[in-house]
Amino acid sequence: MLDVPKNNEKNNEKNNEKSYADGKILQGVTDGVGVITFNNPAKRNAMSLDMWEGLGSALIELRDNDDVRVVIMVGAGDKAFVSGADISQFENVRHNAAASEEYSKKSEAQRALLANYPKPIIACIRGFCLGGGMQVAMAADIRIASDNSQFGIPAAKLGIAYGYDGLRHLVSLVGPSWARLIMYTGMKIDSAEALRIGLVDRVSPDAELWNATMEIARTISGNAPLAIKAAKITIAQVIKDPDKRDMNAIKQVGTDCMDSSDFREGRQAFMEKRKPKFTGR
């Protein structure tokens, strides 16, 4: 079974669990919420190439599942969300510039899929979130962290250049000054500092992290999918340079909302003082 809460406490609500990358990526669904678990606790969930490929497969399956309205990413165990890339692979697959470029190409599709995912994604972060783990977490829409989590990008300590996409996300979240401090020093920051600078959105006591994350996910799952889609698309366009914004896409999602059955349901539910039942149509 998929062990995602602290101390591998089983979540009995999960069903239809699947595994990828020889069990290092796990995927389950409950109450309209998809859960992807980085399941490599012996290496603090460090990401290998096969885990990137497994992540892509899990994301695609949840994307195409109409019953799933929101996705949570979480690390197995209580030591790490994702502690970074699997450095043990570097000697073989990232030992120089050419090899590193080839490595990046192999994970490019999965990274793009994560960054442009059509459904809301929440990163549930406990313990270490470092390097490549930061890249994964920053690509999520929402980051909920435990009060014992630690964040950092130790690229300067390894002599490697952090990628453009990761730095774009970092700068958009914390600004260029804090991005420089994090990158130049390779320092770790705790959850309180991460919250203060905007790297994470909420901090929860460790024992309450999973329930706090699921509460947010279930709230999102119960709201109108087209309205959430419109918000996600529009926010993505807002943070782009003005000349790169797709205003037609923003207009289209607005039209889709106003012409939807969900909009009629929302109005009727409000007038009838009941909870709406949205279908995404």
PDB file of C-alpha atoms in Angstrom:
ATOM      1  CA  MET A   1       0.000   0.000   0.000  1.00  0.00           C
ATOM      2  CA  LEU A   2       0.952   3.617  -0.486  1.00  0.00           C
ATOM      3  CA  ASP A   3       2.512   5.009   2.698  1.00  0.00           C
ATOM      4  CA  VAL A   4       2.361   8.777   2.533  1.00  0.00           C
ATOM      5  CA  PRO A   5       1.647  10.196   6.003  1.00  0.00           C
ATOM      6  CA  LYS A   6       4.372  10.487   8.648  1.00  0.00           C
ATOM      7  CA  ASN A   7       5.991   7.291   9.869  1.00  0.00           C
ATOM      8  CA  ASN A   8       4.489   5.365   6.939  1.00  0.00           C
ATOM      9  CA  GLU A   9       1.028   5.454   8.529  1.00  0.00           C
ATOM     10  CA  LYS A  10      -1.243   3.926   5.909  1.00  0.00           C
ATOM     11  CA  ASN A  11      -3.986   5.937   4.282  1.00  0.00           C
ATOM     12  CA  ASN A  12      -6.762   3.361   4.002  1.00  0.00           C
ATOM     13  CA  GLU A  13      -8.814   5.501   1.627  1.00  0.00           C
ATOM     14  CA  LYS A  14      -6.484   4.949  -1.309  1.00  0.00           C
ATOM     15  CA  ASN A  15      -7.431   2.564  -4.064  1.00  0.00           C
ATOM     16  CA  ASN A  16      -6.336   1.493  -7.514  1.00  0.00           C
ATOM     17  CA  GLU A  17      -2.716   2.069  -6.517  1.00  0.00           C
ATOM     18  CA  LYS A  18      -0.098   1.716  -9.231  1.00  0.00           C
ATOM     19  CA  SER A  19       3.691   1.810  -9.216  1.00  0.00           C
ATOM     20  CA  TYR A  20       6.308   2.983 -11.677  1.00  0.00           C
ATOM     21  CA  ALA A  21      10.107   3.003 -11.842  1.00  0.00           C
ATOM     22  CA  ASP A  22      10.359  -0.314  -9.967  1.00  0.00           C
ATOM     23  CA  GLY A  23       8.166   0.993  -7.184  1.00  0.00           C
ATOM     24  CA  LYS A  24      10.038   4.268  -6.690  1.00  0.00           C
ATOM     25  CA  ILE A  25       7.020   6.229  -7.921  1.00  0.00           C
ATOM     26  CA  LEU A  26       3.605   5.319  -6.489  1.00  0.00           C
ATOM     27  CA  GLN A  27       0.225   6.643  -7.576  1.00  0.00           C
ATOM     28  CA  GLY A  28      -3.205   6.366  -5.963  1.00  0.00           C
ATOM     29  CA  VAL A  29      -6.598   8.103  -6.040  1.00  0.00           C
ATOM     30  CA  THR A  30      -9.076   8.983  -3.301  1.00  0.00           C
ATOM     31  CA  ASP A  31     -12.045  11.376  -3.191  1.00  0.00           C
ATOM     32  CA  GLY A  32     -11.124  13.031  -6.483  1.00  0.00           C
ATOM     33  CA  VAL A  33      -7.525  13.552  -5.307  1.00  0.00           C
ATOM     34  CA  GLY A  34      -4.611  11.892  -7.063  1.00  0.00           C
ATOM     35  CA  VAL A  35      -1.525  11.169  -4.929  1.00  0.00           C
ATOM     36  CA  ILE A  36       1.960  10.679  -6.346  1.00  0.00           C
ATOM     37  CA  THR A  37       4.599   9.454  -3.890  1.00  0.00           C
ATOM     38  CA  PHE A  38       8.354   9.661  -4.399  1.00  0.00           C
ATOM     39  CA  ASN A  39       9.173   6.281  -2.882  1.00  0.00           C
ATOM     40  CA  ASN A  40      12.951   6.027  -2.563  1.00  0.00           C
ATOM     41  CA  PRO A  41      13.399   6.640   1.197  1.00  0.00           C
ATOM     42  CA  ALA A  42      16.743   4.836   1.363  1.00  0.00           C
ATOM     43  CA  LYS A  43      18.152   7.727  -0.709  1.00  0.00           C
ATOM     44  CA  ARG A  44      15.859  10.349   0.809  1.00  0.00           C
ATOM     45  CA  ASN A  45      13.726  10.146  -2.340  1.00  0.00           C
ATOM     46  CA  ALA A  46      16.547  11.414  -4.578  1.00  0.00           C
ATOM     47  CA  MET A  47      15.342  11.598  -8.186  1.00  0.00           C
ATOM     48  CA  SER A  48      16.857   9.263 -10.768  1.00  0.00           C
ATOM     49  CA  LEU A  49      16.104   9.260 -14.473  1.00  0.00           C
ATOM     50  CA  ASP A  50      13.753   6.314 -14.159  1.00  0.00           C
ATOM     51  CA  MET A  51      11.880   8.178 -11.410  1.00  0.00           C
ATOM     52  CA  TRP A  52      11.457  11.180 -13.714  1.00  0.00           C
ATOM     53  CA  GLU A  53      10.017   8.844 -16.346  1.00  0.00           C
ATOM     54  CA  GLY A  54       7.761   7.214 -13.748  1.00  0.00           C
ATOM     55  CA  LEU A  55       6.600  10.615 -12.562  1.00  0.00           C
ATOM     56  CA  GLY A  56       5.639  11.489 -16.128  1.00  0.00           C
ATOM     57  CA  SER A  57       3.636   8.288 -16.510  1.00  0.00           C
ATOM     58  CA  ALA A  58       1.811   8.857 -13.225  1.00  0.00           C
ATOM     59  CA  LEU A  59       1.021  12.476 -14.131  1.00  0.00           C
ATOM     60  CA  ILE A  60      -0.369  11.499 -17.536  1.00  0.00           C
ATOM     61  CA  GLU A  61      -2.623   8.842 -16.047  1.00  0.00           C
ATOM     62  CA  LEU A  62      -4.005  11.235 -13.441  1.00  0.00           C
ATOM     63  CA  ARG A  63      -4.374  13.963 -16.057  1.00  0.00           C
ATOM     64  CA  ASP A  64      -6.538  11.682 -18.175  1.00  0.00           C
ATOM     65  CA  ASN A  65      -8.640  10.441 -15.244  1.00  0.00           C
ATOM     66  CA  ASP A  66     -11.835  12.517 -15.157  1.00  0.00           C
ATOM     67  CA  ASP A  67     -12.416  11.552 -11.523  1.00  0.00           C
ATOM     68  CA  VAL A  68      -9.197  13.325 -10.478  1.00  0.00           C
ATOM     69  CA  ARG A  69      -9.463  17.076 -10.010  1.00  0.00           C
ATOM     70  CA  VAL A  70      -6.293  17.803  -8.039  1.00  0.00           C
ATOM     71  CA  VAL A  71      -2.950  16.049  -7.481  1.00  0.00           C
ATOM     72  CA  ILE A  72      -0.739  15.872  -4.391  1.00  0.00           C
ATOM     73  CA  MET A  73       2.987  15.064  -4.623  1.00  0.00           C
ATOM     74  CA  VAL A  74       4.598  13.749  -1.427  1.00  0.00           C
ATOM     75  CA  GLY A  75       7.752  11.967  -0.321  1.00  0.00           C
ATOM     76  CA  ALA A  76       7.723   8.563   1.359  1.00  0.00           C
ATOM     77  CA  GLY A  77       8.892   8.404   4.954  1.00  0.00           C
ATOM     78  CA  ASP A  78       9.640  11.330   7.223  1.00  0.00           C
ATOM     79  CA  LYS A  79      13.129  12.387   6.060  1.00  0.00           C
ATOM     80  CA  ALA A  80      12.542  14.107   2.726  1.00  0.00           C
ATOM     81  CA  PHE A  81      10.153  15.288   0.043  1.00  0.00           C
ATOM     82  CA  VAL A  82      12.858  14.952  -2.608  1.00  0.00           C
ATOM     83  CA  SER A  83      16.448  15.508  -1.488  1.00  0.00           C
ATOM     84  CA  GLY A  84      17.656  16.328  -5.009  1.00  0.00           C
ATOM     85  CA  ALA A  85      18.938  14.465  -8.017  1.00  0.00           C
ATOM     86  CA  ASP A  86      20.469  11.048  -7.468  1.00  0.00           C
ATOM     87  CA  ILE A  87      24.143  12.071  -7.373  1.00  0.00           C
ATOM     88  CA  SER A  88      25.235   8.430  -7.603  1.00  0.00           C
ATOM     89  CA  GLN A  89      24.166   8.592 -11.270  1.00  0.00           C
ATOM     90  CA  PHE A  90      26.291  11.654 -12.052  1.00  0.00           C
ATOM     91  CA  GLU A  91      29.508   9.800 -12.793  1.00  0.00           C
ATOM     92  CA  ASN A  92      27.791   7.840 -15.537  1.00  0.00           C
ATOM     93  CA  VAL A  93      25.157  10.220 -16.892  1.00  0.00           C
ATOM     94  CA  ARG A  94      26.203  13.783 -15.922  1.00  0.00           C
ATOM     95  CA  HIS A  95      30.008  13.686 -15.812  1.00  0.00           C
ATOM     96  CA  ASN A  96      30.492  16.524 -18.328  1.00  0.00           C
ATOM     97  CA  ALA A  97      28.554  19.119 -20.323  1.00  0.00           C
ATOM     98  CA  ALA A  98      27.588  16.785 -23.174  1.00  0.00           C
ATOM     99  CA  ALA A  99      26.409  14.050 -20.824  1.00  0.00           C
ATOM    100  CA  SER A 100      24.500  16.556 -18.713  1.00  0.00           C
ATOM    101  CA  GLU A 101      22.757  17.900 -21.814  1.00  0.00           C
ATOM    102  CA  GLU A 102      21.709  14.381 -22.765  1.00  0.00           C
ATOM    103  CA  TYR A 103      20.453  13.781 -19.204  1.00  0.00           C
ATOM    104  CA  SER A 104      18.378  16.961 -19.377  1.00  0.00           C
ATOM    105  CA  LYS A 105      16.885  15.937 -22.720  1.00  0.00           C
ATOM    106  CA  LYS A 106      15.745  12.611 -21.246  1.00  0.00           C
ATOM    107  CA  SER A 107      13.829  14.335 -18.441  1.00  0.00           C
ATOM    108  CA  GLU A 108      12.744  17.376 -20.468  1.00  0.00           C
ATOM    109  CA  ALA A 109       9.321  16.029 -21.413  1.00  0.00           C
ATOM    110  CA  GLN A 110       8.504  15.103 -17.816  1.00  0.00           C
ATOM    111  CA  ARG A 111       9.649  18.478 -16.492  1.00  0.00           C
ATOM    112  CA  ALA A 112       7.553  20.266 -19.116  1.00  0.00           C
ATOM    113  CA  LEU A 113       4.539  18.102 -18.283  1.00  0.00           C
ATOM    114  CA  LEU A 114       4.862  19.008 -14.608  1.00  0.00           C
ATOM    115  CA  ALA A 115       5.345  22.722 -15.292  1.00  0.00           C
ATOM    116  CA  ASN A 116       2.328  22.913 -17.636  1.00  0.00           C
ATOM    117  CA  TYR A 117       0.018  20.467 -15.898  1.00  0.00           C
ATOM    118  CA  PRO A 118      -3.664  21.278 -16.516  1.00  0.00           C
ATOM    119  CA  LYS A 119      -4.867  20.281 -13.042  1.00  0.00           C
ATOM    120  CA  PRO A 120      -3.872  21.878  -9.719  1.00  0.00           C
ATOM    121  CA  ILE A 121      -0.837  20.265  -8.066  1.00  0.00           C
ATOM    122  CA  ILE A 122       0.043  20.521  -4.386  1.00  0.00           C
ATOM    123  CA  ALA A 123       3.502  19.699  -3.021  1.00  0.00           C
ATOM    124  CA  CYS A 124       3.239  18.218   0.479  1.00  0.00           C
ATOM    125  CA  ILE A 125       6.746  18.784   1.850  1.00  0.00           C
ATOM    126  CA  ARG A 126       8.295  17.098   4.882  1.00  0.00           C
ATOM    127  CA  GLY A 127      12.014  17.070   5.664  1.00  0.00           C
ATOM    128  CA  PHE A 128      14.562  17.888   2.987  1.00  0.00           C
ATOM    129  CA  CYS A 129      13.517  19.610  -0.231  1.00  0.00           C
ATOM    130  CA  LEU A 130      16.775  20.278  -2.031  1.00  0.00           C
ATOM    131  CA  GLY A 131      18.140  20.839  -5.539  1.00  0.00           C
ATOM    132  CA  GLY A 132      16.022  18.869  -7.974  1.00  0.00           C
ATOM    133  CA  GLY A 133      13.434  18.478  -5.235  1.00  0.00           C
ATOM    134  CA  MET A 134      13.074  22.237  -5.167  1.00  0.00           C
ATOM    135  CA  GLN A 135      12.528  22.175  -8.924  1.00  0.00           C
ATOM    136  CA  VAL A 136       9.711  19.652  -8.482  1.00  0.00           C
ATOM    137  CA  ALA A 137       8.116  21.566  -5.600  1.00  0.00           C
ATOM    138  CA  MET A 138       8.369  24.960  -7.289  1.00  0.00           C
ATOM    139  CA  ALA A 139       6.574  23.605 -10.362  1.00  0.00           C
ATOM    140  CA  ALA A 140       3.557  22.807  -8.169  1.00  0.00           C
ATOM    141  CA  ASP A 141       0.746  25.329  -7.795  1.00  0.00           C
ATOM    142  CA  ILE A 142       0.747  25.201  -3.996  1.00  0.00           C
ATOM    143  CA  ARG A 143       3.419  24.215  -1.464  1.00  0.00           C
ATOM    144  CA  ILE A 144       2.443  23.071   2.035  1.00  0.00           C
ATOM    145  CA  ALA A 145       5.417  22.349   4.314  1.00  0.00           C
ATOM    146  CA  SER A 146       5.899  20.789   7.721  1.00  0.00           C
ATOM    147  CA  ASP A 147       7.577  22.813  10.419  1.00  0.00           C
ATOM    148  CA  ASN A 148      10.624  20.543  10.227  1.00  0.00           C
ATOM    149  CA  SER A 149      11.257  20.973   6.500  1.00  0.00           C
ATOM    150  CA  GLN A 150      14.451  22.398   5.012  1.00  0.00           C
ATOM    151  CA  PHE A 151      15.024  23.960   1.598  1.00  0.00           C
ATOM    152  CA  GLY A 152      18.074  24.672  -0.497  1.00  0.00           C
ATOM    153  CA  ILE A 153      19.783  24.444  -3.874  1.00  0.00           C
ATOM    154  CA  PRO A 154      23.385  23.272  -3.355  1.00  0.00           C
ATOM    155  CA  ALA A 155      24.411  23.664  -7.008  1.00  0.00           C
ATOM    156  CA  ALA A 156      27.334  25.946  -6.089  1.00  0.00           C
ATOM    157  CA  LYS A 157      28.648  23.271  -3.712  1.00  0.00           C
ATOM    158  CA  LEU A 158      28.584  20.686  -6.520  1.00  0.00           C
ATOM    159  CA  GLY A 159      29.946  22.877  -9.312  1.00  0.00           C
ATOM    160  CA  ILE A 160      26.868  22.587 -11.519  1.00  0.00           C
ATOM    161  CA  ALA A 161      24.556  25.179 -13.091  1.00  0.00           C
ATOM    162  CA  TYR A 162      20.932  25.077 -11.985  1.00  0.00           C
ATOM    163  CA  GLY A 163      18.589  25.060 -14.976  1.00  0.00           C
ATOM    164  CA  TYR A 164      16.675  28.008 -16.399  1.00  0.00           C
ATOM    165  CA  ASP A 165      13.217  26.641 -15.575  1.00  0.00           C
ATOM    166  CA  GLY A 166      14.109  26.058 -11.942  1.00  0.00           C
ATOM    167  CA  LEU A 167      15.609  29.519 -11.552  1.00  0.00           C
ATOM    168  CA  ARG A 168      12.644  31.126 -13.314  1.00  0.00           C
ATOM    169  CA  HIS A 169      10.342  29.555 -10.755  1.00  0.00           C
ATOM    170  CA  LEU A 170      12.641  30.522  -7.891  1.00  0.00           C
ATOM    171  CA  VAL A 171      12.841  34.169  -8.948  1.00  0.00           C
ATOM    172  CA  SER A 172       9.080  34.348  -9.503  1.00  0.00           C
ATOM    173  CA  LEU A 173       8.475  33.062  -5.968  1.00  0.00           C
ATOM    174  CA  VAL A 174      11.128  34.810  -3.859  1.00  0.00           C
ATOM    175  CA  GLY A 175      12.487  37.572  -6.113  1.00  0.00           C
ATOM    176  CA  PRO A 176      15.974  38.016  -7.592  1.00  0.00           C
ATOM    177  CA  SER A 177      17.717  39.083  -4.375  1.00  0.00           C
ATOM    178  CA  TRP A 178      16.734  36.027  -2.362  1.00  0.00           C
ATOM    179  CA  ALA A 179      17.345  33.825  -5.400  1.00  0.00           C
ATOM    180  CA  ARG A 180      20.931  35.116  -5.500  1.00  0.00           C
ATOM    181  CA  LEU A 181      21.449  34.490  -1.787  1.00  0.00           C
ATOM    182  CA  ILE A 182      20.108  30.935  -2.054  1.00  0.00           C
ATOM    183  CA  MET A 183      22.108  30.144  -5.186  1.00  0.00           C
ATOM    184  CA  TYR A 184      25.390  31.862  -4.314  1.00  0.00           C
ATOM    185  CA  THR A 185      25.645  30.356  -0.818  1.00  0.00           C
ATOM    186  CA  GLY A 186      24.007  26.968  -1.315  1.00  0.00           C
ATOM    187  CA  MET A 187      22.565  27.515   2.162  1.00  0.00           C
ATOM    188  CA  LYS A 188      19.588  25.698   3.652  1.00  0.00           C
ATOM    189  CA  ILE A 189      16.628  27.619   5.040  1.00  0.00           C
ATOM    190  CA  ASP A 190      13.972  26.356   7.410  1.00  0.00           C
ATOM    191  CA  SER A 191      10.221  26.352   6.898  1.00  0.00           C
ATOM    192  CA  ALA A 192       9.658  29.608   8.760  1.00  0.00           C
ATOM    193  CA  GLU A 193      12.101  31.439   6.489  1.00  0.00           C
ATOM    194  CA  ALA A 194      10.653  29.708   3.437  1.00  0.00           C
ATOM    195  CA  LEU A 195       7.191  30.934   4.398  1.00  0.00           C
ATOM    196  CA  ARG A 196       8.411  34.466   5.054  1.00  0.00           C
ATOM    197  CA  ILE A 197      10.047  34.847   1.646  1.00  0.00           C
ATOM    198  CA  GLY A 198       7.206  33.214  -0.298  1.00  0.00           C
ATOM    199  CA  LEU A 199       8.852  29.920  -1.175  1.00  0.00           C
ATOM    200  CA  VAL A 200       6.034  27.968   0.496  1.00  0.00           C
ATOM    201  CA  ASP A 201       2.415  28.941   1.033  1.00  0.00           C
ATOM    202  CA  ARG A 202       1.643  27.389   4.406  1.00  0.00           C
ATOM    203  CA  VAL A 203       3.524  25.696   7.235  1.00  0.00           C
ATOM    204  CA  SER A 204       1.846  23.025   9.344  1.00  0.00           C
ATOM    205  CA  PRO A 205       2.919  21.134  12.453  1.00  0.00           C
ATOM    206  CA  ASP A 206       4.556  17.936  11.268  1.00  0.00           C
ATOM    207  CA  ALA A 207       1.910  15.630  12.719  1.00  0.00           C
ATOM    208  CA  GLU A 208      -0.858  17.597  10.982  1.00  0.00           C
ATOM    209  CA  LEU A 209       0.785  18.055   7.575  1.00  0.00           C
ATOM    210  CA  TRP A 210      -0.986  15.302   5.664  1.00  0.00           C
ATOM    211  CA  ASN A 211      -4.463  16.165   6.946  1.00  0.00           C
ATOM    212  CA  ALA A 212      -3.869  19.871   6.300  1.00  0.00           C
ATOM    213  CA  THR A 213      -2.800  19.112   2.733  1.00  0.00           C
ATOM    214  CA  MET A 214      -5.733  16.790   2.097  1.00  0.00           C
ATOM    215  CA  GLU A 215      -8.162  19.386   3.453  1.00  0.00           C
ATOM    216  CA  ILE A 216      -6.953  21.897   0.862  1.00  0.00           C
ATOM    217  CA  ALA A 217      -7.006  19.267  -1.885  1.00  0.00           C
ATOM    218  CA  ARG A 218     -10.572  18.218  -1.068  1.00  0.00           C
ATOM    219  CA  THR A 219     -11.686  21.846  -1.015  1.00  0.00           C
ATOM    220  CA  ILE A 220     -10.227  22.340  -4.492  1.00  0.00           C
ATOM    221  CA  SER A 221     -11.764  19.070  -5.684  1.00  0.00           C
ATOM    222  CA  GLY A 222     -15.213  20.244  -4.575  1.00  0.00           C
ATOM    223  CA  ASN A 223     -15.018  23.539  -6.477  1.00  0.00           C
ATOM    224  CA  ALA A 224     -15.890  24.137 -10.139  1.00  0.00           C
ATOM    225  CA  PRO A 225     -13.167  22.568 -12.340  1.00  0.00           C
ATOM    226  CA  LEU A 226     -13.638  25.045 -15.194  1.00  0.00           C
ATOM    227  CA  ALA A 227     -13.286  28.013 -12.848  1.00  0.00           C
ATOM    228  CA  ILE A 228     -10.080  26.530 -11.415  1.00  0.00           C
ATOM    229  CA  LYS A 229      -8.811  25.866 -14.929  1.00  0.00           C
ATOM    230  CA  ALA A 230      -9.541  29.490 -15.837  1.00  0.00           C
ATOM    231  CA  ALA A 231      -7.643  30.722 -12.785  1.00  0.00           C
ATOM    232  CA  LYS A 232      -4.667  28.467 -13.509  1.00  0.00           C
ATOM    233  CA  ILE A 233      -4.429  29.531 -17.154  1.00  0.00           C
ATOM    234  CA  THR A 234      -4.889  33.219 -16.386  1.00  0.00           C
ATOM    235  CA  ILE A 235      -2.315  33.280 -13.569  1.00  0.00           C
ATOM    236  CA  ALA A 236       0.181  31.522 -15.837  1.00  0.00           C
ATOM    237  CA  GLN A 237      -0.330  34.244 -18.442  1.00  0.00           C
ATOM    238  CA  VAL A 238      -0.154  37.087 -15.894  1.00  0.00           C
ATOM    239  CA  ILE A 239       3.385  36.139 -14.831  1.00  0.00           C
ATOM    240  CA  LYS A 240       4.637  36.065 -18.435  1.00  0.00           C
ATOM    241  CA  ASP A 241       6.112  39.069 -20.187  1.00  0.00           C
ATOM    242  CA  PRO A 242       3.273  41.155 -21.713  1.00  0.00           C
ATOM    243  CA  ASP A 243       4.281  40.380 -25.297  1.00  0.00           C
ATOM    244  CA  LYS A 244       4.133  36.627 -24.613  1.00  0.00           C
ATOM    245  CA  ARG A 245       0.698  36.502 -23.013  1.00  0.00           C
ATOM    246  CA  ASP A 246      -2.042  34.542 -24.756  1.00  0.00           C
ATOM    247  CA  MET A 247      -5.019  36.825 -24.208  1.00  0.00           C
ATOM    248  CA  ASN A 248      -7.166  34.664 -26.489  1.00  0.00           C
ATOM    249  CA  ALA A 249      -6.673  31.714 -24.152  1.00  0.00           C
ATOM    250  CA  ILE A 250      -7.781  33.852 -21.212  1.00  0.00           C
ATOM    251  CA  LYS A 251     -10.863  35.016 -23.097  1.00  0.00           C
ATOM    252  CA  GLN A 252     -11.741  31.463 -24.130  1.00  0.00           C
ATOM    253  CA  VAL A 253     -11.620  30.002 -20.611  1.00  0.00           C
ATOM    254  CA  GLY A 254     -13.775  32.883 -19.415  1.00  0.00           C
ATOM    255  CA  THR A 255     -16.341  32.136 -22.106  1.00  0.00           C
ATOM    256  CA  ASP A 256     -16.254  28.422 -21.271  1.00  0.00           C
ATOM    257  CA  CYS A 257     -17.056  29.212 -17.645  1.00  0.00           C
ATOM    258  CA  MET A 258     -19.940  31.557 -18.395  1.00  0.00           C
ATOM    259  CA  ASP A 259     -21.514  29.095 -20.844  1.00  0.00           C
ATOM    260  CA  SER A 260     -21.069  26.056 -18.582  1.00  0.00           C
ATOM    261  CA  SER A 261     -23.602  23.938 -16.742  1.00  0.00           C
ATOM    262  CA  ASP A 262     -21.446  24.442 -13.656  1.00  0.00           C
ATOM    263  CA  PHE A 263     -22.132  28.190 -13.719  1.00  0.00           C
ATOM    264  CA  ARG A 264     -25.870  27.498 -13.777  1.00  0.00           C
ATOM    265  CA  GLU A 265     -25.435  24.944 -10.984  1.00  0.00           C
ATOM    266  CA  GLY A 266     -23.439  27.425  -8.920  1.00  0.00           C
ATOM    267  CA  ARG A 267     -26.136  30.071  -9.231  1.00  0.00           C
ATOM    268  CA  GLN A 268     -28.943  27.639  -8.422  1.00  0.00           C
ATOM    269  CA  ALA A 269     -27.090  26.177  -5.430  1.00  0.00           C
ATOM    270  CA  PHE A 270     -26.497  29.667  -4.059  1.00  0.00           C
ATOM    271  CA  MET A 271     -30.162  30.597  -4.368  1.00  0.00           C
ATOM    272  CA  GLU A 272     -31.263  27.273  -2.868  1.00  0.00           C
ATOM    273  CA  LYS A 273     -28.715  27.533  -0.034  1.00  0.00           C
ATOM    274  CA  ARG A 274     -27.148  24.146  -0.787  1.00  0.00           C
ATOM    275  CA  LYS A 275     -23.720  22.849  -1.706  1.00  0.00           C
ATOM    276  CA  PRO A 276     -23.211  22.832  -5.509  1.00  0.00           C
ATOM    277  CA  LYS A 277     -22.415  19.648  -7.402  1.00  0.00           C
ATOM    278  CA  PHE A 278     -19.983  20.546 -10.152  1.00  0.00           C
ATOM    279  CA  THR A 279     -19.307  18.264 -13.121  1.00  0.00           C
ATOM    280  CA  GLY A 280     -16.673  20.212 -15.028  1.00  0.00           C
ATOM    281  CA  ARG A 281     -19.060  20.860 -17.919  1.00  0.00           C
TER     282      ARG A 281
END
